mmCIF file with all atom_site columns, C-alpha atoms in Angstrom:
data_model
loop_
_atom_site.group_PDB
_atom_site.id
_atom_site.type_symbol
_atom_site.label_atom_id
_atom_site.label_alt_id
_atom_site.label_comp_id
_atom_site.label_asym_id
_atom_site.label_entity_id
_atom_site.label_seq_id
_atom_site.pdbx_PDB_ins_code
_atom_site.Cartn_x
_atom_site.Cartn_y
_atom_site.Cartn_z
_atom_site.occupancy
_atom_site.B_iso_or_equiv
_atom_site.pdbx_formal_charge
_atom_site.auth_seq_id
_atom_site.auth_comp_id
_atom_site.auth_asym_id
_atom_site.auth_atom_id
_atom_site.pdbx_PDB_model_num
ATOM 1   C CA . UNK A 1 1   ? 112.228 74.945  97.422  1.00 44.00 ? 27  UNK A CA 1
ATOM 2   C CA . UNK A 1 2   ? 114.432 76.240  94.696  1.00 42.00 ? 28  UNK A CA 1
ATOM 3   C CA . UNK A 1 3   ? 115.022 80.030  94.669  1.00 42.00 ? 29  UNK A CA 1
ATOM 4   C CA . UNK A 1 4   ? 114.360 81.570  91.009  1.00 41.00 ? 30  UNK A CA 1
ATOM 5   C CA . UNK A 1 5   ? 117.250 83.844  89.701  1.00 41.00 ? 31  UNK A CA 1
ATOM 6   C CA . UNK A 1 6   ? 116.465 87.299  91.734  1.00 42.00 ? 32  UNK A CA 1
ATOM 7   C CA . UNK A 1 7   ? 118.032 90.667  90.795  1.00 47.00 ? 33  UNK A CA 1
ATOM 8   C CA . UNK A 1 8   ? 120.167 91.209  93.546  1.00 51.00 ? 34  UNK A CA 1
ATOM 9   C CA . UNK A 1 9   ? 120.213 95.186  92.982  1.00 45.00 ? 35  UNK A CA 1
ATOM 10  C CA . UNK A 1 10  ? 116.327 94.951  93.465  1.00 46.00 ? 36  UNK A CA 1
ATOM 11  C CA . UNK A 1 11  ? 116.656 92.928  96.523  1.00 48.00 ? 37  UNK A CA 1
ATOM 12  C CA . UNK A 1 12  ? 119.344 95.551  98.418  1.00 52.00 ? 38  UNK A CA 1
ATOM 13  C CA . UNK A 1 13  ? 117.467 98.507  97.317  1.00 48.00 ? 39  UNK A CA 1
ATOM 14  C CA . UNK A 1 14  ? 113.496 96.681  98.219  1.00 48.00 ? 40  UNK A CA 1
ATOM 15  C CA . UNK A 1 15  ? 115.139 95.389  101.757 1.00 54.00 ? 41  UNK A CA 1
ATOM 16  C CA . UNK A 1 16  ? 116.096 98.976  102.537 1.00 51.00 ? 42  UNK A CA 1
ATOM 17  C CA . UNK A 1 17  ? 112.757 100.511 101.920 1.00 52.00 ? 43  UNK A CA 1
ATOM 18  C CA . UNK A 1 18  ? 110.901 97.664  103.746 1.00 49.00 ? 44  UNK A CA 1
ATOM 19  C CA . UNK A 1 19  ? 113.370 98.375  106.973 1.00 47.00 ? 45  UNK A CA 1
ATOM 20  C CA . UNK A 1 20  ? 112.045 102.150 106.601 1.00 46.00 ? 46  UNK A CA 1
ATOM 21  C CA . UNK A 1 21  ? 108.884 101.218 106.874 1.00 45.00 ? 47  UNK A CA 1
ATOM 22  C CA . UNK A 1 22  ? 109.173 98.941  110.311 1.00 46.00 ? 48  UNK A CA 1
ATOM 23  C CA . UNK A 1 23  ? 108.416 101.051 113.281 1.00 44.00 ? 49  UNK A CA 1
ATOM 24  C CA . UNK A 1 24  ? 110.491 99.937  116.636 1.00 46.00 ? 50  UNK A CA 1
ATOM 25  C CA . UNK A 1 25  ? 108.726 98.367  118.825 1.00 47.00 ? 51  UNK A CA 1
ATOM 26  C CA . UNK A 1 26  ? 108.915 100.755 122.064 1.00 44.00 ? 52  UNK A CA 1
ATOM 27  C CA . UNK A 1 27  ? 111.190 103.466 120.358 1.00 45.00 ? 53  UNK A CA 1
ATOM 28  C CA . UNK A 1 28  ? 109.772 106.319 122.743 1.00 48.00 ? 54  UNK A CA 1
ATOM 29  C CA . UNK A 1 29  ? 109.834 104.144 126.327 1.00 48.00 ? 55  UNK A CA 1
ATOM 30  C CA . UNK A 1 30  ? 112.361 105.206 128.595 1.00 66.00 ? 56  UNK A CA 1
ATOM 31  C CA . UNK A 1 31  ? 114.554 102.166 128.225 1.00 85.00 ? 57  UNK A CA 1
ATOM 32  C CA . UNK A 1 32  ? 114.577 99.975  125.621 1.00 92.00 ? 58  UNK A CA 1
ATOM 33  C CA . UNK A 1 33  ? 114.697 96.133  126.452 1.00 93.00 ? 59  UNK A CA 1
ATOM 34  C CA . UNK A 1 34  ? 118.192 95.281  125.334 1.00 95.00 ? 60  UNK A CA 1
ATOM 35  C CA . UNK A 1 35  ? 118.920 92.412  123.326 1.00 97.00 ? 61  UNK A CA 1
ATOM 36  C CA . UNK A 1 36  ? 119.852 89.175  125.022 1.00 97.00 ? 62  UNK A CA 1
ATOM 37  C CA . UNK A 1 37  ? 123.520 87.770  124.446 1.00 96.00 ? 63  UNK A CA 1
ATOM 38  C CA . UNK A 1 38  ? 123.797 84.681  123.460 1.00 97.00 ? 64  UNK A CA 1
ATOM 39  C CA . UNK A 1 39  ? 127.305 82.614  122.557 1.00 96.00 ? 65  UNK A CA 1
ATOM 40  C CA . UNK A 1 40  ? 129.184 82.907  119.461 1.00 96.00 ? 66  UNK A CA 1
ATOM 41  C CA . UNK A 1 41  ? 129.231 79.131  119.332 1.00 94.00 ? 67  UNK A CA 1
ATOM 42  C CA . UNK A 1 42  ? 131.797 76.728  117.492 1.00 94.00 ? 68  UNK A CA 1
ATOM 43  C CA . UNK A 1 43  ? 130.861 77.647  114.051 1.00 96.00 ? 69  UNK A CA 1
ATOM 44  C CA . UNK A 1 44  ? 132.052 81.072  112.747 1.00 96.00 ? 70  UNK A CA 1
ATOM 45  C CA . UNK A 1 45  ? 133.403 80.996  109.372 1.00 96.00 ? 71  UNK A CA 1
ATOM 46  C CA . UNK A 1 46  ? 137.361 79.214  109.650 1.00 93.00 ? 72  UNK A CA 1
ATOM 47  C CA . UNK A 1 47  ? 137.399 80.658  106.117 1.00 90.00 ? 73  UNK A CA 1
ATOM 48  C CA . UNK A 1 48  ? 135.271 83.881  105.024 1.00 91.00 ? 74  UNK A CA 1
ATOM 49  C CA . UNK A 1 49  ? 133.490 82.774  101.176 1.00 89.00 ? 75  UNK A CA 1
ATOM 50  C CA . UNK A 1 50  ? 134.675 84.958  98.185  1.00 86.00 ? 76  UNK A CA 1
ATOM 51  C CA . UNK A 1 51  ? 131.530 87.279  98.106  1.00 93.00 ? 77  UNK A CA 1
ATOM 52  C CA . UNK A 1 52  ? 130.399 88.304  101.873 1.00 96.00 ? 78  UNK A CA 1
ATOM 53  C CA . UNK A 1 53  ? 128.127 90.775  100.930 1.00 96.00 ? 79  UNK A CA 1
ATOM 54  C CA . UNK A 1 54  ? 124.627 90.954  102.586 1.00 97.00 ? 80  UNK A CA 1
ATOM 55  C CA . UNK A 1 55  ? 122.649 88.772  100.073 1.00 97.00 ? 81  UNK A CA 1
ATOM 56  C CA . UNK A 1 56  ? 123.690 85.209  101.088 1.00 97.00 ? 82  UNK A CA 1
ATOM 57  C CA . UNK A 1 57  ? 121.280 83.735  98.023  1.00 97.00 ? 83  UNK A CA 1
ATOM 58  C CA . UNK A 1 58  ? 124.092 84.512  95.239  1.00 94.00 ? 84  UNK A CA 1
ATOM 59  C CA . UNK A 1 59  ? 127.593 84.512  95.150  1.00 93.00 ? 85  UNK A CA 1
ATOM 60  C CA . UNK A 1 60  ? 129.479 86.815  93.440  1.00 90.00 ? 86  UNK A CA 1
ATOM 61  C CA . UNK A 1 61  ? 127.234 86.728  89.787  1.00 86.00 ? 87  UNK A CA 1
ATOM 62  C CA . UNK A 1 62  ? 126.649 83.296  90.106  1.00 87.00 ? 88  UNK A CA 1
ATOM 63  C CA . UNK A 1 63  ? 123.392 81.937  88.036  1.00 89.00 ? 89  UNK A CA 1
ATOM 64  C CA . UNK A 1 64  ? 122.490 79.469  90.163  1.00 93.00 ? 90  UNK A CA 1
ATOM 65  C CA . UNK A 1 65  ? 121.193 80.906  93.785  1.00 93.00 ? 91  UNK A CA 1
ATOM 66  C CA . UNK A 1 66  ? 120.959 78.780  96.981  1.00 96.00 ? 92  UNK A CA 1
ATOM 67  C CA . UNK A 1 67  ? 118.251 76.693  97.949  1.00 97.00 ? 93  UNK A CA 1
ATOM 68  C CA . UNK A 1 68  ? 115.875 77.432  100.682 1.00 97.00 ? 94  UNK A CA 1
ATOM 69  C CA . UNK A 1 69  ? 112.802 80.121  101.770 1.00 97.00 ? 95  UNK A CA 1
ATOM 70  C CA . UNK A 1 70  ? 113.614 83.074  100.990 1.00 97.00 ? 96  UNK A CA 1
ATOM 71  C CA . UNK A 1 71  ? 113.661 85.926  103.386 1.00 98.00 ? 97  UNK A CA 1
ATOM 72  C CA . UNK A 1 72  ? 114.325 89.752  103.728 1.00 98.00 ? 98  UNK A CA 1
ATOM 73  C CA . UNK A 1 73  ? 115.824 90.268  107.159 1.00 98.00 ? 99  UNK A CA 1
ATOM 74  C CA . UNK A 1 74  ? 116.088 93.893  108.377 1.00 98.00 ? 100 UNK A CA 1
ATOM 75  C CA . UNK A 1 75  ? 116.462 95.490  111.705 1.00 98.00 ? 101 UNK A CA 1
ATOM 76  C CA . UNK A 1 76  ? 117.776 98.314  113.382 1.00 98.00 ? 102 UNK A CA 1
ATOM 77  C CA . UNK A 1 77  ? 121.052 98.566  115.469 1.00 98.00 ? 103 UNK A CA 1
ATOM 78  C CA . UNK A 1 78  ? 119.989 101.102 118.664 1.00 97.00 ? 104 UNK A CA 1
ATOM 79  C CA . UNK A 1 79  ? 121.117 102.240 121.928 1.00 96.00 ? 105 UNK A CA 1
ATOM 80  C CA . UNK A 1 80  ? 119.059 101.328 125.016 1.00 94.00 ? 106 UNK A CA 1
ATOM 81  C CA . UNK A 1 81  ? 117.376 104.889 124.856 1.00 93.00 ? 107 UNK A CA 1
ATOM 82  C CA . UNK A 1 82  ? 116.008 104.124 121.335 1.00 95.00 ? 108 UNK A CA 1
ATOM 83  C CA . UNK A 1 83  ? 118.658 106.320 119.206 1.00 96.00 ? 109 UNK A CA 1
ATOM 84  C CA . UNK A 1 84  ? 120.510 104.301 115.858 1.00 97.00 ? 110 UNK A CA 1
ATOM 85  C CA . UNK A 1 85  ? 123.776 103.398 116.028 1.00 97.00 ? 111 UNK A CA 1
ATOM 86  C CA . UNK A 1 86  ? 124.962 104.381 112.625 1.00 97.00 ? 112 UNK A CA 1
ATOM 87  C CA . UNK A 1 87  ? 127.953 102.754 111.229 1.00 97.00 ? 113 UNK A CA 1
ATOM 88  C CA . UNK A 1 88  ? 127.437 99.655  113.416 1.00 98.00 ? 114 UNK A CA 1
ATOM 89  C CA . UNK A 1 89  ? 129.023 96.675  111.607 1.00 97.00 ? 115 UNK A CA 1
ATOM 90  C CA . UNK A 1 90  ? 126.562 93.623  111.193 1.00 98.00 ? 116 UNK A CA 1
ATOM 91  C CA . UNK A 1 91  ? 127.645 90.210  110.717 1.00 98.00 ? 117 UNK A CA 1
ATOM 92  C CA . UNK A 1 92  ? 125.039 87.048  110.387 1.00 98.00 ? 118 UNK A CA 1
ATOM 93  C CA . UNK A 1 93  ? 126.253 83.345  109.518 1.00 98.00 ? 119 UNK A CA 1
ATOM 94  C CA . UNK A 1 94  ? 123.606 80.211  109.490 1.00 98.00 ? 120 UNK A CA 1
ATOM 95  C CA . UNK A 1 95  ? 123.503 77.134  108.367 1.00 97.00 ? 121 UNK A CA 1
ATOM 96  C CA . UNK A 1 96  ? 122.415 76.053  104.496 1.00 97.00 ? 122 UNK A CA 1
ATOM 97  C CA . UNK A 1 97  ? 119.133 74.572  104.066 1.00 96.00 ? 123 UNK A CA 1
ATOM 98  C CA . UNK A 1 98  ? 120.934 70.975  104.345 1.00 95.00 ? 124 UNK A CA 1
ATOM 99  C CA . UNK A 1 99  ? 121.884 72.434  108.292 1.00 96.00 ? 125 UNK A CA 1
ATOM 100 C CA . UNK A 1 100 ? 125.290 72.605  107.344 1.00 96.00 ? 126 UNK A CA 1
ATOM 101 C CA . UNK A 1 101 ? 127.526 75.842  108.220 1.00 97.00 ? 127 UNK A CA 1
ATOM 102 C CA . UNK A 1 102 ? 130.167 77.399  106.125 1.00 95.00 ? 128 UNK A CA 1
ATOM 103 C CA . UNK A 1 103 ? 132.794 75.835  108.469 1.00 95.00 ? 129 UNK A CA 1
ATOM 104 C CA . UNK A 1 104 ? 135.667 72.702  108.055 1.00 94.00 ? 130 UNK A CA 1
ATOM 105 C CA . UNK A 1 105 ? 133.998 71.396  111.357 1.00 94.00 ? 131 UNK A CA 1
ATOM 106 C CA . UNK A 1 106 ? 130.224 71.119  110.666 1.00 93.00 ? 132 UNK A CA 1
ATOM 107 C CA . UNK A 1 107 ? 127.768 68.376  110.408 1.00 87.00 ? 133 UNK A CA 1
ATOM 108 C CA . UNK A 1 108 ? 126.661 67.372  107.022 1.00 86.00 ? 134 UNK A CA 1
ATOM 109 C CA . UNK A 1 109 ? 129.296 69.425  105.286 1.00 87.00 ? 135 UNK A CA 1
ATOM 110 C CA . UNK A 1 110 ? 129.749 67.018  102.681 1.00 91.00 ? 136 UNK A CA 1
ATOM 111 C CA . UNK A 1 111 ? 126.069 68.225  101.794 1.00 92.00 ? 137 UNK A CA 1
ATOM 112 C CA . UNK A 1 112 ? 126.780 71.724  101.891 1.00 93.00 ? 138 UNK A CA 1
ATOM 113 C CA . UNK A 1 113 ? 124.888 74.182  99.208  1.00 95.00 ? 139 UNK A CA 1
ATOM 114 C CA . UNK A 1 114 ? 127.878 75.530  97.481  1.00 93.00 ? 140 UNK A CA 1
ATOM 115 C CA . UNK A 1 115 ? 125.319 78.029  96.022  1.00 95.00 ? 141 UNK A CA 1
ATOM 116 C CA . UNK A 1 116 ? 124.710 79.795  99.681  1.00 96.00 ? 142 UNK A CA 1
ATOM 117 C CA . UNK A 1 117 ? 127.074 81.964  101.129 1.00 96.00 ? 143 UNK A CA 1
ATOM 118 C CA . UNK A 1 118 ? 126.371 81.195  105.023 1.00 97.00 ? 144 UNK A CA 1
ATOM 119 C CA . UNK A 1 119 ? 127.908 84.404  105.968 1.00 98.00 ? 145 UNK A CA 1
ATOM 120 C CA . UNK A 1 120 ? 127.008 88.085  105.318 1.00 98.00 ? 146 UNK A CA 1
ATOM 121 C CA . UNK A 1 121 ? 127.929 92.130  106.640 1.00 97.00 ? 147 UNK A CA 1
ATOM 122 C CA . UNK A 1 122 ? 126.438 94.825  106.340 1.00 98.00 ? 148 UNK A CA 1
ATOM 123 C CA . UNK A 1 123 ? 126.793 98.549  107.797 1.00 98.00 ? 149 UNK A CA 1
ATOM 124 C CA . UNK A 1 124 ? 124.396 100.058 109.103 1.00 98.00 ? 150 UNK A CA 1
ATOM 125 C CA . UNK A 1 125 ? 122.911 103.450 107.911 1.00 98.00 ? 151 UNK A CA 1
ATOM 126 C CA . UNK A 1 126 ? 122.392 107.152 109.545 1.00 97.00 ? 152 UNK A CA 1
ATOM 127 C CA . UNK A 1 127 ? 119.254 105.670 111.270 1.00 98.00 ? 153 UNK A CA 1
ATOM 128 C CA . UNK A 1 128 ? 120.529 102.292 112.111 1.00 98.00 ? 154 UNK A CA 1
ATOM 129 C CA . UNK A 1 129 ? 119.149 100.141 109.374 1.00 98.00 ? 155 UNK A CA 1
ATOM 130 C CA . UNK A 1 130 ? 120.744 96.847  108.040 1.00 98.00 ? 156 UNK A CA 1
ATOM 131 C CA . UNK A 1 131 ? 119.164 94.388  105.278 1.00 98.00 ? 157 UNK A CA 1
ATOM 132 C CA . UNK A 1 132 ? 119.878 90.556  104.298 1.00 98.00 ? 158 UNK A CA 1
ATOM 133 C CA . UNK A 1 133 ? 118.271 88.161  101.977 1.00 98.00 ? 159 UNK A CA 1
ATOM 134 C CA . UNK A 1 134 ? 118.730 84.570  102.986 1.00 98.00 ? 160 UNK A CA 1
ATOM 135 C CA . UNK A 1 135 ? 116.704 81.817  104.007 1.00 98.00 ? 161 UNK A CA 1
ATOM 136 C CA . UNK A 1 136 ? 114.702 80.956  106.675 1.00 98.00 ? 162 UNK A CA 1
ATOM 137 C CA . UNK A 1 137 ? 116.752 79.163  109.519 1.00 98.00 ? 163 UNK A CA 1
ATOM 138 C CA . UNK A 1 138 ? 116.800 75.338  109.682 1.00 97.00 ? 164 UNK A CA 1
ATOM 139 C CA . UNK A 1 139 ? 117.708 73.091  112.473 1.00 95.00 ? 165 UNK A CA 1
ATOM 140 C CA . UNK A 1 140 ? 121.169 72.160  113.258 1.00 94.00 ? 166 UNK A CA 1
ATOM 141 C CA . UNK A 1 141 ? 121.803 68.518  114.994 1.00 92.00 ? 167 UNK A CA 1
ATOM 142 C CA . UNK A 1 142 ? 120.894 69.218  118.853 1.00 93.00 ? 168 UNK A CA 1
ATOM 143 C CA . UNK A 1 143 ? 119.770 73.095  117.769 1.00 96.00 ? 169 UNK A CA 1
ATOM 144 C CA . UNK A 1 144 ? 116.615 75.262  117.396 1.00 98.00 ? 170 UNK A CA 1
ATOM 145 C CA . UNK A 1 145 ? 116.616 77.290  114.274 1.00 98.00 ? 171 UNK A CA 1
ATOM 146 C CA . UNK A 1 146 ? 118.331 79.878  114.109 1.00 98.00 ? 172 UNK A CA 1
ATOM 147 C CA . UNK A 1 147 ? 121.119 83.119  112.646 1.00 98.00 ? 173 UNK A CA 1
ATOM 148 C CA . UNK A 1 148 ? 124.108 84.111  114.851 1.00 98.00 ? 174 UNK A CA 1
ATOM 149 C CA . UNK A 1 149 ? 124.487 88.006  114.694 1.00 98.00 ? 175 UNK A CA 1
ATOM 150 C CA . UNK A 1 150 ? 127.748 89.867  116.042 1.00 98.00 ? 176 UNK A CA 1
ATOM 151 C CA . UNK A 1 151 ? 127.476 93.415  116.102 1.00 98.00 ? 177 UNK A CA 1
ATOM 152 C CA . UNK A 1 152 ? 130.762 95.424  116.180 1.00 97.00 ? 178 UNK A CA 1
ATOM 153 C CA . UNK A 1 153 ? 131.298 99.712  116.321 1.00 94.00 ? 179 UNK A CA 1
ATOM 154 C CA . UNK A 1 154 ? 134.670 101.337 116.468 1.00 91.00 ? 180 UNK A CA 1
ATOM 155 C CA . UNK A 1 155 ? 136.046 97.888  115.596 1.00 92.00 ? 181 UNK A CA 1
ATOM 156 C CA . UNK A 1 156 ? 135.027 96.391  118.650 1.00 95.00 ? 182 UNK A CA 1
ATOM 157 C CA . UNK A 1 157 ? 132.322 93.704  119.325 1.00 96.00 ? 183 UNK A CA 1
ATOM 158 C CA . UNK A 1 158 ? 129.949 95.275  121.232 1.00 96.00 ? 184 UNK A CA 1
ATOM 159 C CA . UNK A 1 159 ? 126.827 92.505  120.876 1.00 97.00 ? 185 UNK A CA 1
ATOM 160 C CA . UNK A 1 160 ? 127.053 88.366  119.886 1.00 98.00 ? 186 UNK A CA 1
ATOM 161 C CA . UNK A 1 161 ? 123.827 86.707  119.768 1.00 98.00 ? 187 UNK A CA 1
ATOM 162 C CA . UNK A 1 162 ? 121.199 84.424  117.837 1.00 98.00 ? 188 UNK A CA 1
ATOM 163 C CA . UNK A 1 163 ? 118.009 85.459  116.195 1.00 98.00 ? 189 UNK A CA 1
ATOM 164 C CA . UNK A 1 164 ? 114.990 82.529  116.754 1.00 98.00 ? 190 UNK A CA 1
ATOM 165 C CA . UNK A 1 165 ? 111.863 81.720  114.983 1.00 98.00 ? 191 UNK A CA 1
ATOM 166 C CA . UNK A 1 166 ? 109.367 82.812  117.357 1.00 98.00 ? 192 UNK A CA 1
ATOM 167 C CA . UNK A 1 167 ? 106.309 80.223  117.795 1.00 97.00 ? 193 UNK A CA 1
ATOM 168 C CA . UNK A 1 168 ? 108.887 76.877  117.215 1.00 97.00 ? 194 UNK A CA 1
ATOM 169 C CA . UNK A 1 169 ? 108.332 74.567  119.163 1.00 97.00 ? 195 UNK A CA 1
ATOM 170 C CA . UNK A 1 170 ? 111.998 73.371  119.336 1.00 97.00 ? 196 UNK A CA 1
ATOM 171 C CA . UNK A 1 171 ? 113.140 76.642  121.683 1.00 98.00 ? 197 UNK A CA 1
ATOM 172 C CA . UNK A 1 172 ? 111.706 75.031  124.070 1.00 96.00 ? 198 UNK A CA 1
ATOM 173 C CA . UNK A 1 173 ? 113.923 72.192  124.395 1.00 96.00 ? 199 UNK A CA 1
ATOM 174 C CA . UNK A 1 174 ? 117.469 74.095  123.455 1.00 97.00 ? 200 UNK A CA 1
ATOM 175 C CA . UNK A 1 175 ? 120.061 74.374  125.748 1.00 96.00 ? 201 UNK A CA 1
ATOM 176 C CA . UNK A 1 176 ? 121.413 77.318  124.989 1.00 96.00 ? 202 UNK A CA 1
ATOM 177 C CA . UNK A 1 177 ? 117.767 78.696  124.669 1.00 97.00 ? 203 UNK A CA 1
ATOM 178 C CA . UNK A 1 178 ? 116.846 77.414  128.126 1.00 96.00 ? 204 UNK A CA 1
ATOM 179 C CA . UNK A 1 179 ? 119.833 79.519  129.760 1.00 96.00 ? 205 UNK A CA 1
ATOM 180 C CA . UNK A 1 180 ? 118.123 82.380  129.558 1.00 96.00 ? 206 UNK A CA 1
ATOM 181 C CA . UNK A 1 181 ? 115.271 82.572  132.098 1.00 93.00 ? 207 UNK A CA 1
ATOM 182 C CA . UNK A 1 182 ? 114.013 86.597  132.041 1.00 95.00 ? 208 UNK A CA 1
ATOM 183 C CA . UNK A 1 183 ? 111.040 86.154  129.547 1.00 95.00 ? 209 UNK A CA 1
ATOM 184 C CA . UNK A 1 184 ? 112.047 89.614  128.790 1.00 95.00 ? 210 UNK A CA 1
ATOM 185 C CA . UNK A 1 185 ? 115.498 88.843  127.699 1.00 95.00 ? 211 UNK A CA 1
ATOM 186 C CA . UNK A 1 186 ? 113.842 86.047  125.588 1.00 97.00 ? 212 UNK A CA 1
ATOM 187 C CA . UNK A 1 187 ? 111.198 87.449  123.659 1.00 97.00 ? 213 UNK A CA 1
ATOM 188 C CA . UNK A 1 188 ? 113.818 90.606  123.127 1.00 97.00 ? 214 UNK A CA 1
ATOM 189 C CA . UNK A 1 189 ? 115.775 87.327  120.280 1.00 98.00 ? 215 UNK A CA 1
ATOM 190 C CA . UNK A 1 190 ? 112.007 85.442  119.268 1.00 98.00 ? 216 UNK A CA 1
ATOM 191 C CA . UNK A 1 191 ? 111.058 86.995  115.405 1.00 98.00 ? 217 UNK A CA 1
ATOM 192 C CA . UNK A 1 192 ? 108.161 86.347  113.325 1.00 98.00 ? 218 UNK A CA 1
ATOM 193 C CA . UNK A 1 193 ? 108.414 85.238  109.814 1.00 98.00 ? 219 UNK A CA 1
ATOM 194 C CA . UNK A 1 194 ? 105.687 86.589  107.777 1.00 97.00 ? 220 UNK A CA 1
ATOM 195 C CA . UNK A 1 195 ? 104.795 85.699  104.046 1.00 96.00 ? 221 UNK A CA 1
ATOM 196 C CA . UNK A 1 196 ? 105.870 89.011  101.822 1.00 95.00 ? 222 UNK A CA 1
ATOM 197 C CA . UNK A 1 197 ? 102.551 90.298  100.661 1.00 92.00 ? 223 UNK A CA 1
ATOM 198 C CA . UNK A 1 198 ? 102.242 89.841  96.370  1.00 89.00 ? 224 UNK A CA 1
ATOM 199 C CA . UNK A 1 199 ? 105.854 87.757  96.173  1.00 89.00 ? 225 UNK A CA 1
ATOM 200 C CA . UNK A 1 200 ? 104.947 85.678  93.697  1.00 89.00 ? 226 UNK A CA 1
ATOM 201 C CA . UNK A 1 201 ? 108.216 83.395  95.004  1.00 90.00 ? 227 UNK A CA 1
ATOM 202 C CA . UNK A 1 202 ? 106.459 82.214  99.028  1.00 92.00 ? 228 UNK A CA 1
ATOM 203 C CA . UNK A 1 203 ? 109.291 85.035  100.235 1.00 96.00 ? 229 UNK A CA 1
ATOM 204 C CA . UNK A 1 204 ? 109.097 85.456  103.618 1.00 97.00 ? 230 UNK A CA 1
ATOM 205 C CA . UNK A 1 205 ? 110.020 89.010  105.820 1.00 98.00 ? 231 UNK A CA 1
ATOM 206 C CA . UNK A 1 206 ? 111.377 88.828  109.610 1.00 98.00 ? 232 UNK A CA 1
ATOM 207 C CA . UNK A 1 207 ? 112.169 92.342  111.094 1.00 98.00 ? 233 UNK A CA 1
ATOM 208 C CA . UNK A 1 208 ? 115.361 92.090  114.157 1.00 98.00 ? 234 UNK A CA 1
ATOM 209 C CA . UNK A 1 209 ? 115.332 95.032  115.897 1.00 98.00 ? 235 UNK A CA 1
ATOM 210 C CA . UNK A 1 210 ? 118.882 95.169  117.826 1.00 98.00 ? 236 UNK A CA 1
ATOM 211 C CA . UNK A 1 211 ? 119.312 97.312  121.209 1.00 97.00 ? 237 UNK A CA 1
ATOM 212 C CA . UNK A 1 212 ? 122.818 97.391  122.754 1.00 96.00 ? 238 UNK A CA 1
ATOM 213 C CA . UNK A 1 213 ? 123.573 98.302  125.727 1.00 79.00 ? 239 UNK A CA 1
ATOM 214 C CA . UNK A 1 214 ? 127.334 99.838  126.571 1.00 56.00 ? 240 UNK A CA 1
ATOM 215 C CA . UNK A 1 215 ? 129.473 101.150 123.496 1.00 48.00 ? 241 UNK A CA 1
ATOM 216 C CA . UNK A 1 216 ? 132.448 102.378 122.864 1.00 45.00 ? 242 UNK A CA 1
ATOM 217 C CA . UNK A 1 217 ? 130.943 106.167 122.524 1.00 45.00 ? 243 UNK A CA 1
ATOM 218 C CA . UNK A 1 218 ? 128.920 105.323 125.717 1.00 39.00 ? 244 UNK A CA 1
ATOM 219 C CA . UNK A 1 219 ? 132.134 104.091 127.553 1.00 33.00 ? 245 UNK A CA 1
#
């Protein structure tokens, strides 16, 4: 669908409060499940865009915003024993709605939605929160859906994975997907995308809670 002009000021500051509202799931267990790694894959940005702020619907003040369903990702960045990681640089980069990425090398990049920005950072706040608007994850040729995450503190990469679409059916069938065989591991990357209650736009919300497991603090 085409995304209606959305005040991007409004979107930063709603994604925020909806992250503060998420509870992590097993926050007070011992040991948090920590999130699985999965490749970086061929397809991070040969050329950062312009704007690579964490709303990937507009660029720069651009009128016209990308096309797609709309989602508010947030998420937490924490340690294995449930305590944010503050400060913890978050990168995402997907394809467009057309499946294209924002690379020289990608299928269908003639196609590409100049209008989305396919890449997006954000920092993480004093209790681990990050937010992004973009769309809902479409298939890439010989892919499941899906949003490559790298997470990065002291200027090291500390985490590189992908974020699924829990419930599709094509995670069965992936590859890369396939490689990982503890259940635990696998559901720890699987998110629900739920309809945002009163948007009057079909936006959807998906909440990616991210545990690490060695830092640079932890040595």
């Amino acid at each position: 669908m085409n995304i209606s002009t959305f005040n991007r000021r409004q979107a930063l500051t709603a994604g925020i409060a909806a992250s503060a509202m998420m509870t992590t799931r097993g926050l007070f267990a011992e040991q948090l499940v920590q999130t699985a790694a999965m490749t970086e894959g061929p397809f991070y940005p040969d050329k950062l865009p312009l704007d690579t702020d964490n709303d990937l619907l507009v660029i720069n003040d651009a009128i016209t915003p990308a096309v797609g369903e709309i989602t508010h990702l947030t998420g937490k960045v924490l340690t294995a024993s449930g305590s944010p990681v503050r400060n913890a640089y978050v990168e995402i980069w997907q394809v467009d709605n057309q499946g294209a990425y924002l690379h020289t090398g990608s299928s269908n990049r003639e196609r590409r939605d100049g209008n989305f920005q396919g890449y997006g950072r954000f920092l993480t706040d004093s209790a681990g929160r990050y937010y992004f608007r973009t769309i809902k994850p479409v298939p890439y040729p010989g892919r499941t859906p899906h949003i490559h995450f790298a997470v990065s503190q002291s200027g090291k990469r500390v985490l590189t994975t992908q974020m699924l679409i829990a419930g599709e059916k094509q995670n069965d069938t992936d590859g890369l997907v396939k490689r990982i065989r503890d259940p635990e591991a696998l559901k720890s990357i699987l998110v629900d995308f739920k309809p945002m209650a009163e948007s009057t736009l079909g936006e959807l919300t998906a909440n990616f809670d991210i545990v690490l497991g060695k830092t640079p603090k932890d040595g």
